[in-house]
Amino acid sequence: MTDTEVLIAGAGPIGLTAAIELARRGVAVRIVDPLLEPPQYAKAVGVQPRTLEVFERMGILRQILDAAVPFRGQIVYVNGEPVGQVDFTLPADVPFGFIGLPQYSTERVLREELATRGVPIGRGIRLAGFEQDADGVTATLQGEGGQQTVRAQYLVGADGAHSVVRKTLGLTFEGAAFDEQYMLGDVEVDWSQPPGYAIRAMHQTDGTIDDLLVCIPLPGRGRYRMSMLVPPDLSTEATGGVQHGFEGGNPPELHHIQAVLDRLSPEPTTARNMRWSSVFRISHRIVDAYGKGRVFVAGDAAHIHPPTGAQGMNTGIQDAYNLAWKLGLAVSGDAADGLLDSYDAERRPIGEEVVGRTVRSAREGIGADSDDPSFVIRREAQLLVSYAGSPIVTDGAGGRAPDARGLTRAAETDPVRLYTLLAGTRHTLVLYADGSANVDLLEVVAAAARDAANGLIDVYVVADSGVDGDATVLPLLHDADGDFARAYGVDGVTAVVVRPDGQLGYVGPAAADSLTGYLKRTFR
């Protein structure tokens, strides 16, 4: 007998994402957090285009964009002189750009969405420990009312860099700390720098950076989260030390921020209305496994690294997004043996790459390893994440499913995007049909796929203009502009399976045996 199907430790953006995605699938979920109130600081401020695609599928894109400010690029100054400007221009095939949104706003949107699904957050409750067996996890929770024991089928540790879940599992967390220490301030300034652009101002002596100011735009008039090297009187050694993250005991005051602006600001300006400040230190670490048995880690509990390029929270959200659909199938009894093992197989290599890249970027600058700006922008936008080689994807698949525009449907007057068909919680099979397609055979293929997926797959036909829209009982859209065929590189009858996390699981023949063999890697 279980008290809940999935217990989540940690109600930050990663735990909230996991809870929402599980609740969307009808999973009984309990989420707890030791903090009595959610934090109100701008820890993570950049939301990547790939995460916006995730938020669209989750149904919260409007709320996120309403609260955000667009990121348009970065202007770099050295010794008071402008030396470069990067414009964050994405190719036309990408539906969203970069945005700035304080983590407290992201969490607010996620909390509100979770509340609409009837899932409360257990505030002031911490995970004290747990044991697991073949059938579930027995967790000990500690709150103001004392201890309680909770039985769950699975446990997700989204409990941050000092994760109790990770430590109790005995996972290693290898890495190191940066020597440099920084301070942050969430302030307003009255300068003429263009809105939406990050400002990076450095002082160099003999080519070595000895002073630094990075200003990231936030929603509001002239509001930025500014980071800079910490003065000696605020160093973590002077205040007792901090291993990783924020130090709350001796936060910077407005005059500390103003002193750096006086030295490095590209124009004279005055900081005001400081909302929050802190000293922080950076580590880079990653676990040796993303889970054991029925217990998993995600986000900062699994990987920590420099904030360069705003990769951390976004990577953690995609950890949760990857794990949740698999846990949903496991709870319902529809998961194939080994499906949950694919979480580590898919996400840990991504975490390792992000940790290594952000460390390099912190030292050398974003994109220093490539001469291809388009590649760098797509990579930083997390559009190049691929699970190629995963045990649950086929050869040629694993990457992000691209969007396609200009699809037409008999019952809709305006063209639609492919992504509007992918907003549910299930796998999606798209059968592409050209003029040579045997539509009756496609219906047989669709039936076989539904049977192999235990009915948990949506099926669409996307056809070129030569296919009669009334030729099949399957939902049919026409690829009026050929955008789908170009985006997916299809020529002739083809099957495409998009997983619930928006990644390609299968691209290949529209044949019942091939599709069934693939789907049985995921479904029992």
Coordinates of C-alpha atoms in Angstrom, one line a residue:
M1 CA 0.0 0.0 0.0
T2 CA 1.4 3.4 -1.0
D3 CA 0.6 6.9 0.3
T4 CA 1.4 8.4 -3.1
E5 CA 2.7 7.1 -6.4
V6 CA 5.6 9.6 -6.8
L7 CA 7.2 11.7 -4.0
I8 CA 9.2 14.7 -5.1
A9 CA 11.7 16.4 -2.8
G10 CA 12.2 20.0 -3.8
A11 CA 9.7 22.6 -5.1
G12 CA 12.0 24.7 -7.3
P13 CA 11.5 24.8 -11.1
I14 CA 12.7 21.2 -11.5
G15 CA 10.5 19.6 -8.9
L16 CA 7.5 21.7 -10.0
T17 CA 8.0 20.7 -13.7
A18 CA 8.1 17.0 -12.7
A19 CA 5.0 17.4 -10.5
I20 CA 3.0 19.1 -13.3
E21 CA 4.0 16.6 -15.9
L22 CA 3.1 13.7 -13.6
A23 CA -0.2 15.3 -12.6
R24 CA -1.0 15.8 -16.3
R25 CA -0.7 12.1 -16.7
G26 CA -3.0 11.3 -13.7
V27 CA -0.2 10.2 -11.4
A28 CA -0.7 10.8 -7.7
V29 CA 2.2 13.0 -6.7
R30 CA 3.3 14.6 -3.4
I31 CA 5.9 17.4 -3.4
V32 CA 7.6 18.8 -0.3
D33 CA 10.1 21.6 0.3
P34 CA 11.8 22.7 3.5
L35 CA 11.3 26.4 2.8
L36 CA 8.2 27.9 4.4
E37 CA 8.1 30.5 1.6
P38 CA 9.4 30.3 -2.0
P39 CA 12.7 32.2 -2.5
Q40 CA 12.4 35.6 -4.1
Y41 CA 15.8 36.0 -5.8
A42 CA 16.8 35.9 -9.4
K43 CA 19.0 32.9 -9.3
A44 CA 18.4 31.8 -12.9
V45 CA 17.2 34.4 -15.3
G46 CA 17.7 33.0 -18.8
V47 CA 15.0 30.8 -20.4
Q48 CA 16.2 29.1 -23.6
P49 CA 14.1 28.6 -26.8
R50 CA 14.0 24.8 -26.2
T51 CA 12.5 25.4 -22.7
L52 CA 9.9 27.7 -24.2
E53 CA 8.9 24.8 -26.5
V54 CA 8.6 22.6 -23.4
F55 CA 6.5 25.3 -21.7
E56 CA 4.2 25.4 -24.8
R57 CA 3.6 21.7 -24.5
M58 CA 2.9 22.1 -20.8
G59 CA 0.3 24.8 -21.5
I60 CA 2.0 27.7 -19.7
L61 CA 3.7 29.5 -22.5
R62 CA 1.4 32.5 -22.4
Q63 CA 1.9 33.1 -18.7
I64 CA 5.7 32.8 -19.1
L65 CA 5.9 35.2 -22.0
D66 CA 3.6 37.7 -20.3
A67 CA 6.1 37.9 -17.4
A68 CA 9.3 38.0 -19.5
V69 CA 11.6 40.3 -21.3
P70 CA 13.2 39.4 -24.7
F71 CA 17.0 38.7 -24.7
R72 CA 18.2 40.4 -27.9
G73 CA 22.0 40.0 -27.5
Q74 CA 25.1 41.1 -25.7
I75 CA 27.4 44.1 -25.9
V76 CA 30.9 43.8 -24.7
Y77 CA 33.2 46.6 -23.3
V78 CA 36.8 46.4 -22.5
N79 CA 38.5 49.2 -20.6
G80 CA 35.5 51.4 -21.3
E81 CA 35.5 50.9 -25.1
P82 CA 32.9 48.8 -27.0
V83 CA 34.7 45.8 -28.6
G84 CA 31.9 43.6 -29.8
Q85 CA 28.2 42.9 -30.1
V86 CA 26.3 39.6 -30.4
D87 CA 22.7 39.6 -31.6
F88 CA 20.7 36.6 -30.6
T89 CA 19.1 36.0 -34.0
L90 CA 17.7 32.5 -34.5
P91 CA 16.9 30.8 -37.8
A92 CA 13.3 31.2 -39.1
D93 CA 12.5 27.5 -38.4
V94 CA 12.8 28.1 -34.6
P95 CA 9.5 29.2 -33.1
F96 CA 10.8 31.1 -30.0
G97 CA 13.7 33.3 -29.1
F98 CA 15.6 33.9 -25.8
I99 CA 13.9 35.5 -22.9
G100 CA 14.8 36.8 -19.5
L101 CA 12.7 35.8 -16.5
P102 CA 13.7 35.8 -12.9
Q103 CA 13.5 32.3 -11.4
Y104 CA 11.0 33.5 -8.8
S105 CA 8.6 34.4 -11.7
T106 CA 9.2 31.1 -13.5
E107 CA 8.4 29.3 -10.2
R108 CA 5.3 31.4 -9.7
V109 CA 3.9 30.3 -13.1
L110 CA 4.7 26.7 -12.4
R111 CA 3.2 26.8 -8.9
E112 CA 0.0 28.3 -10.2
E113 CA -0.2 25.6 -12.9
L114 CA 0.4 22.9 -10.3
A115 CA -2.3 24.4 -8.1
T116 CA -4.9 24.2 -10.9
R117 CA -4.2 20.4 -11.0
G118 CA -5.0 20.1 -7.3
V119 CA -1.5 19.3 -6.1
P120 CA -0.5 21.3 -2.9
I121 CA 3.1 21.9 -2.0
G122 CA 4.1 20.6 1.4
R123 CA 6.0 23.7 2.8
G124 CA 8.3 23.5 5.8
I125 CA 8.7 19.7 5.2
R126 CA 12.1 18.2 4.4
L127 CA 13.2 14.8 3.3
A128 CA 15.2 13.4 6.2
G129 CA 16.0 10.0 4.7
F130 CA 14.6 7.0 2.8
E131 CA 15.0 3.3 2.1
Q132 CA 13.9 1.5 -1.0
D133 CA 13.0 -2.1 -1.9
A134 CA 11.8 -3.9 -4.9
D135 CA 8.2 -2.5 -4.6
G136 CA 8.7 1.1 -3.5
V137 CA 10.4 3.7 -1.4
T138 CA 9.8 4.4 2.3
A139 CA 10.7 8.1 3.1
T140 CA 11.0 9.9 6.4
L141 CA 9.7 13.5 6.3
Q142 CA 10.4 16.1 9.0
G143 CA 8.2 19.1 9.6
E144 CA 6.9 21.3 12.4
G145 CA 4.6 18.5 13.5
G146 CA 7.4 16.0 13.8
Q147 CA 8.3 13.1 11.6
Q148 CA 6.1 11.0 9.4
T149 CA 6.7 8.1 7.1
V150 CA 5.5 8.1 3.6
R151 CA 5.4 5.2 1.2
A152 CA 5.8 5.9 -2.6
Q153 CA 6.4 3.9 -5.7
Y154 CA 9.1 6.3 -6.8
L155 CA 11.2 9.2 -5.4
V156 CA 12.5 12.2 -7.3
G157 CA 15.3 14.3 -5.8
A158 CA 15.0 17.8 -7.0
D159 CA 16.5 19.0 -3.8
G160 CA 19.4 21.1 -5.1
A161 CA 23.2 21.1 -4.9
H162 CA 23.3 19.7 -1.3
S163 CA 20.7 17.0 -2.2
V164 CA 19.7 14.6 0.6
V165 CA 18.6 12.2 -2.1
R166 CA 21.9 12.2 -3.8
K167 CA 23.8 11.7 -0.6
T168 CA 21.6 9.0 0.7
L169 CA 21.9 7.1 -2.6
G170 CA 25.7 7.3 -2.2
L171 CA 26.2 8.9 -5.6
T172 CA 29.6 10.6 -6.2
F173 CA 29.6 14.3 -7.1
E174 CA 32.9 14.8 -8.7
G175 CA 34.2 18.2 -9.7
A176 CA 35.9 21.3 -8.3
A177 CA 35.2 24.9 -7.3
F178 CA 36.2 28.2 -9.0
D179 CA 38.7 30.3 -7.0
E180 CA 36.8 33.5 -8.0
Q181 CA 33.9 34.7 -5.9
Y182 CA 31.2 37.0 -7.1
M183 CA 28.4 39.1 -5.8
L184 CA 24.9 39.6 -7.3
G185 CA 22.6 42.5 -7.2
D186 CA 19.1 42.9 -8.6
V187 CA 18.9 46.7 -9.3
E188 CA 17.6 49.4 -11.6
V189 CA 19.9 51.8 -13.5
D190 CA 19.1 54.9 -15.6
W191 CA 21.4 54.4 -18.5
S192 CA 20.9 54.5 -22.3
Q193 CA 22.0 51.0 -23.1
P194 CA 19.6 49.3 -25.6
P195 CA 16.8 47.3 -23.9
G196 CA 17.1 43.5 -24.0
Y197 CA 20.9 43.4 -24.3
A198 CA 23.2 42.0 -21.7
I199 CA 26.1 44.2 -20.9
R200 CA 29.6 42.6 -20.2
A201 CA 32.1 45.2 -19.1
M202 CA 35.7 44.2 -18.3
H203 CA 38.9 45.8 -17.3
Q204 CA 42.1 44.2 -18.6
T205 CA 45.7 44.7 -17.6
D206 CA 48.2 43.1 -20.0
G207 CA 45.4 41.1 -21.5
T208 CA 44.3 39.6 -18.2
I209 CA 40.8 40.4 -16.8
D210 CA 41.1 41.9 -13.4
D211 CA 37.6 43.5 -13.0
L212 CA 34.3 42.3 -14.4
L213 CA 30.6 43.5 -14.6
V214 CA 27.9 41.4 -16.2
C215 CA 24.4 42.9 -16.4
I216 CA 21.5 40.6 -17.5
P217 CA 18.2 42.4 -18.3
L218 CA 15.2 41.6 -16.2
P219 CA 11.5 42.6 -16.7
G220 CA 10.9 46.1 -15.6
R221 CA 12.3 49.5 -16.6
G222 CA 16.1 49.6 -16.5
R223 CA 16.2 46.5 -14.2
Y224 CA 19.2 44.1 -14.4
R225 CA 20.7 41.3 -12.4
M226 CA 24.3 42.4 -12.1
S227 CA 27.2 40.1 -11.2
M228 CA 30.7 41.2 -10.4
L229 CA 33.8 40.1 -8.5
V230 CA 33.4 40.4 -4.8
P231 CA 35.3 42.9 -2.7
P232 CA 37.6 41.6 0.0
D233 CA 35.2 42.5 2.9
L234 CA 32.4 40.4 1.4
S235 CA 34.4 37.4 0.4
T236 CA 33.1 34.0 1.6
E237 CA 36.3 33.4 3.5
A238 CA 35.7 36.6 5.4
T239 CA 32.1 35.6 6.2
G240 CA 32.7 31.9 7.0
G241 CA 32.8 30.3 3.6
V242 CA 30.3 28.8 1.2
Q243 CA 30.8 25.6 -0.7
H244 CA 28.5 26.3 -3.7
G245 CA 25.7 28.8 -4.3
F246 CA 24.6 31.8 -2.3
E247 CA 25.9 33.2 0.9
G248 CA 23.1 34.9 2.8
G249 CA 25.0 36.1 5.9
N250 CA 26.6 39.2 4.6
P251 CA 24.9 40.4 1.4
P252 CA 26.2 43.3 -0.7
E253 CA 24.7 46.7 -0.2
L254 CA 23.8 49.2 -2.8
H255 CA 27.1 51.1 -2.4
H256 CA 29.1 47.9 -3.2
I257 CA 27.2 47.6 -6.5
Q258 CA 27.6 51.3 -7.2
A259 CA 31.4 51.1 -6.7
V260 CA 31.7 48.6 -9.5
L261 CA 29.4 50.6 -11.7
D262 CA 31.6 53.7 -11.1
R263 CA 34.6 51.7 -12.3
L264 CA 33.1 49.7 -15.2
S265 CA 29.8 51.0 -16.4
P266 CA 29.9 51.9 -20.1
E267 CA 28.3 55.3 -19.1
P268 CA 27.7 57.1 -15.8
T269 CA 24.7 55.7 -14.0
T270 CA 23.2 55.3 -10.5
A271 CA 22.0 52.0 -9.1
R272 CA 18.7 52.2 -7.1
N273 CA 15.8 50.1 -5.9
M274 CA 17.9 47.0 -5.0
R275 CA 15.5 44.1 -4.8
W276 CA 18.0 41.4 -3.6
S277 CA 21.7 40.7 -3.4
S278 CA 24.1 38.0 -2.4
V279 CA 27.6 36.7 -2.6
F280 CA 28.0 33.4 -4.5
R281 CA 30.6 30.9 -5.5
I282 CA 30.7 28.5 -8.4
S283 CA 31.4 24.8 -8.5
H284 CA 31.2 22.3 -11.3
R285 CA 30.2 18.8 -10.4
I286 CA 28.2 15.9 -11.8
V287 CA 26.9 12.6 -10.4
D288 CA 28.0 9.2 -11.5
A289 CA 24.4 8.1 -12.0
Y290 CA 21.1 9.9 -12.3
G291 CA 19.4 7.3 -10.2
K292 CA 19.3 3.9 -8.6
G293 CA 16.4 1.6 -8.5
R294 CA 13.2 3.6 -7.8
V295 CA 15.0 6.8 -6.8
F296 CA 16.2 9.5 -9.2
V297 CA 18.0 12.9 -9.1
A298 CA 17.5 15.9 -11.4
G299 CA 18.6 19.5 -11.8
D300 CA 21.2 20.8 -9.3
A301 CA 21.0 17.5 -7.4
A302 CA 22.6 15.9 -10.4
H303 CA 24.8 18.6 -12.0
I304 CA 26.1 22.1 -11.0
H305 CA 28.2 24.4 -13.2
P306 CA 28.9 28.0 -14.0
P307 CA 25.9 30.1 -15.0
T308 CA 27.6 31.0 -18.3
G309 CA 25.0 30.9 -21.1
A310 CA 22.0 30.3 -18.7
Q311 CA 22.2 26.5 -19.0
G312 CA 21.5 25.2 -15.5
M313 CA 17.8 25.7 -14.8
N314 CA 17.0 24.9 -18.4
T315 CA 18.9 21.6 -18.3
G316 CA 17.2 20.7 -15.0
I317 CA 13.8 21.4 -16.4
Q318 CA 14.6 19.1 -19.3
D319 CA 15.8 16.4 -16.9
A320 CA 12.4 16.5 -15.2
Y321 CA 10.6 16.6 -18.5
N322 CA 12.5 13.5 -19.7
L323 CA 11.9 11.6 -16.5
A324 CA 8.2 12.4 -15.9
W325 CA 6.8 10.8 -19.0
K326 CA 8.7 7.6 -18.3
L327 CA 7.6 7.6 -14.6
G328 CA 4.0 8.1 -15.8
L329 CA 4.2 4.9 -18.0
A330 CA 5.9 3.0 -15.1
V331 CA 3.2 4.0 -12.6
S332 CA 0.4 3.0 -15.1
G333 CA 2.1 -0.4 -15.8
D334 CA 2.7 0.5 -19.5
A335 CA 6.5 0.9 -19.4
A336 CA 8.7 -1.7 -21.0
D337 CA 11.3 -3.3 -18.8
G338 CA 14.3 -0.9 -18.7
L339 CA 12.5 2.2 -19.7
L340 CA 13.4 4.1 -16.6
D341 CA 17.1 3.1 -17.1
S342 CA 17.0 5.3 -20.3
Y343 CA 16.7 8.4 -18.1
D344 CA 20.4 8.0 -17.0
A345 CA 21.4 6.8 -20.5
E346 CA 19.9 10.0 -22.1
R347 CA 20.3 12.7 -19.6
R348 CA 23.7 12.1 -17.9
P349 CA 25.7 12.6 -21.2
I350 CA 23.8 15.8 -21.6
G351 CA 24.7 16.9 -18.1
E352 CA 28.4 16.0 -18.7
E353 CA 28.5 18.0 -21.9
V354 CA 26.8 21.1 -20.3
V355 CA 29.2 21.0 -17.3
G356 CA 32.2 20.8 -19.5
R357 CA 31.0 23.4 -21.9
T358 CA 30.0 26.0 -19.3
V359 CA 33.3 25.6 -17.5
R360 CA 35.1 26.3 -20.8
S361 CA 32.8 29.2 -21.6
A362 CA 33.4 30.8 -18.2
R363 CA 37.1 30.8 -18.9
E364 CA 37.2 31.5 -22.7
G365 CA 33.8 33.0 -23.5
I366 CA 30.7 31.5 -25.1
G367 CA 31.4 30.1 -28.5
A368 CA 35.2 30.2 -28.3
D369 CA 35.3 26.6 -29.5
S370 CA 33.5 27.2 -32.8
D371 CA 33.7 29.5 -35.8
D372 CA 30.1 28.8 -36.7
P373 CA 27.7 31.4 -35.1
S374 CA 24.6 29.5 -36.1
F375 CA 25.8 26.3 -34.4
V376 CA 26.7 28.2 -31.3
I377 CA 23.3 29.9 -31.1
R378 CA 21.5 26.6 -31.6
R379 CA 23.6 24.9 -29.0
E380 CA 23.2 27.6 -26.4
A381 CA 19.5 27.6 -27.1
Q382 CA 19.5 23.8 -26.3
L383 CA 18.1 23.0 -29.7
L384 CA 20.9 20.5 -30.5
V385 CA 20.2 18.1 -27.5
S386 CA 20.2 14.6 -29.0
Y387 CA 19.6 11.2 -27.5
A388 CA 21.1 9.4 -30.5
G389 CA 22.3 6.0 -29.3
S390 CA 19.7 5.8 -26.6
P391 CA 18.3 2.3 -26.2
I392 CA 14.8 3.6 -26.8
V393 CA 15.4 5.5 -30.1
T394 CA 16.2 4.1 -33.5
D395 CA 19.1 4.9 -35.8
G396 CA 18.8 8.4 -37.3
A397 CA 16.5 9.6 -34.5
G398 CA 17.0 11.1 -31.0
G399 CA 17.2 14.8 -31.9
R400 CA 14.7 17.5 -31.3
A401 CA 11.6 17.2 -33.5
P402 CA 11.5 20.3 -35.6
D403 CA 8.4 22.4 -36.0
A404 CA 6.6 22.7 -39.3
R405 CA 4.4 25.6 -40.4
G406 CA 1.8 26.0 -43.1
L407 CA -0.1 22.8 -42.4
T408 CA -3.8 23.0 -43.4
R409 CA -6.8 21.2 -42.1
A410 CA -10.3 21.0 -43.5
A411 CA -11.9 22.2 -40.3
E412 CA -9.5 25.2 -39.7
T413 CA -9.4 28.3 -41.7
D414 CA -5.9 29.3 -40.8
P415 CA -2.7 27.2 -41.3
V416 CA -1.5 25.4 -38.2
R417 CA 1.9 24.5 -36.8
L418 CA 3.0 20.9 -36.2
Y419 CA 3.7 21.8 -32.6
T420 CA 0.0 22.4 -32.0
L421 CA -0.5 18.6 -32.6
L422 CA 2.2 17.7 -30.0
A423 CA 0.7 19.5 -27.0
G424 CA -0.6 16.4 -25.2
T425 CA 1.1 13.9 -22.9
R426 CA 1.4 11.0 -25.3
H427 CA 3.6 9.8 -28.2
T428 CA 2.6 11.1 -31.6
L429 CA 2.9 9.1 -34.8
V430 CA 3.0 11.2 -38.0
L431 CA 2.6 9.3 -41.2
Y432 CA 3.8 11.3 -44.2
A433 CA 2.0 10.5 -47.4
D434 CA 2.9 11.6 -50.9
G435 CA 0.9 11.0 -54.0
S436 CA 2.1 7.4 -54.2
A437 CA 0.9 6.4 -50.7
N438 CA -1.5 3.5 -50.1
V439 CA -3.8 5.2 -47.6
D440 CA -5.5 1.9 -46.7
L441 CA -2.0 0.5 -45.7
L442 CA -1.4 3.6 -43.6
E443 CA -4.5 2.8 -41.6
V444 CA -3.2 -0.7 -41.0
V445 CA 0.1 0.8 -39.8
A446 CA -1.7 3.2 -37.5
A447 CA -3.7 0.3 -35.9
A448 CA -0.6 -1.7 -35.3
A449 CA 1.1 1.3 -33.7
R450 CA -1.8 1.9 -31.4
D451 CA -1.8 -1.7 -30.4
A452 CA 1.9 -1.7 -29.7
A453 CA 1.6 1.5 -27.6
N454 CA -1.3 0.2 -25.6
G455 CA -3.5 2.9 -27.2
L456 CA -1.2 5.7 -25.8
I457 CA -0.2 7.2 -29.1
D458 CA -1.9 9.9 -31.3
V459 CA -1.8 9.4 -35.0
Y460 CA -1.9 12.0 -37.8
V461 CA -1.4 11.8 -41.6
V462 CA 0.5 14.7 -43.1
A463 CA 0.1 14.6 -46.8
D464 CA 1.3 16.5 -49.8
S465 CA -1.3 18.4 -51.9
G466 CA -1.8 15.5 -54.2
V467 CA -3.5 13.3 -51.6
D468 CA -7.3 13.5 -51.3
G469 CA -8.2 14.8 -47.8
D470 CA -11.2 12.5 -47.7
A471 CA -9.1 9.4 -48.5
T472 CA -8.6 8.2 -44.9
V473 CA -10.5 8.1 -41.6
L474 CA -7.2 9.1 -39.9
P475 CA -6.8 12.8 -39.0
L476 CA -5.2 14.4 -42.0
L477 CA -3.4 17.7 -42.6
H478 CA -1.9 18.9 -45.9
D479 CA 1.7 20.0 -46.1
A480 CA 0.6 22.9 -48.2
D481 CA 4.0 24.7 -48.3
G482 CA 6.1 21.6 -48.1
D483 CA 7.5 22.8 -44.8
F484 CA 7.1 19.4 -43.1
A485 CA 8.8 17.5 -45.9
R486 CA 11.7 20.0 -45.8
A487 CA 12.1 20.0 -42.0
Y488 CA 12.1 16.2 -41.8
G489 CA 13.9 15.5 -45.0
V490 CA 11.2 13.0 -46.1
D491 CA 10.8 11.8 -49.7
G492 CA 8.0 9.3 -50.0
V493 CA 5.9 7.5 -47.4
T494 CA 7.6 7.9 -44.0
A495 CA 6.7 7.4 -40.3
V496 CA 7.9 9.8 -37.7
V497 CA 7.3 9.2 -33.9
V498 CA 7.7 12.2 -31.6
R499 CA 8.1 11.3 -28.0
P500 CA 6.2 13.2 -25.2
D501 CA 9.4 15.3 -24.5
G502 CA 9.5 16.5 -28.1
Q503 CA 12.4 14.3 -29.2
L504 CA 12.4 12.0 -32.2
G505 CA 12.1 8.4 -31.3
Y506 CA 11.7 6.9 -34.8
V507 CA 12.1 8.1 -38.4
G508 CA 11.8 5.5 -41.0
P509 CA 9.6 3.2 -43.0
A510 CA 5.9 3.3 -42.4
A511 CA 5.8 -0.4 -41.8
A512 CA 3.9 -2.1 -39.1
D513 CA 6.7 -4.5 -38.1
S514 CA 9.4 -1.7 -37.9
L515 CA 7.1 0.6 -35.8
T516 CA 6.0 -2.2 -33.5
G517 CA 9.6 -3.3 -32.8
Y518 CA 10.5 0.3 -31.9
L519 CA 7.5 1.0 -29.7
K520 CA 8.0 -2.2 -27.7
R521 CA 11.3 -0.7 -26.5
T522 CA 9.1 1.8 -24.6
F523 CA 5.7 0.1 -24.0
R524 CA 5.1 -3.2 -22.2

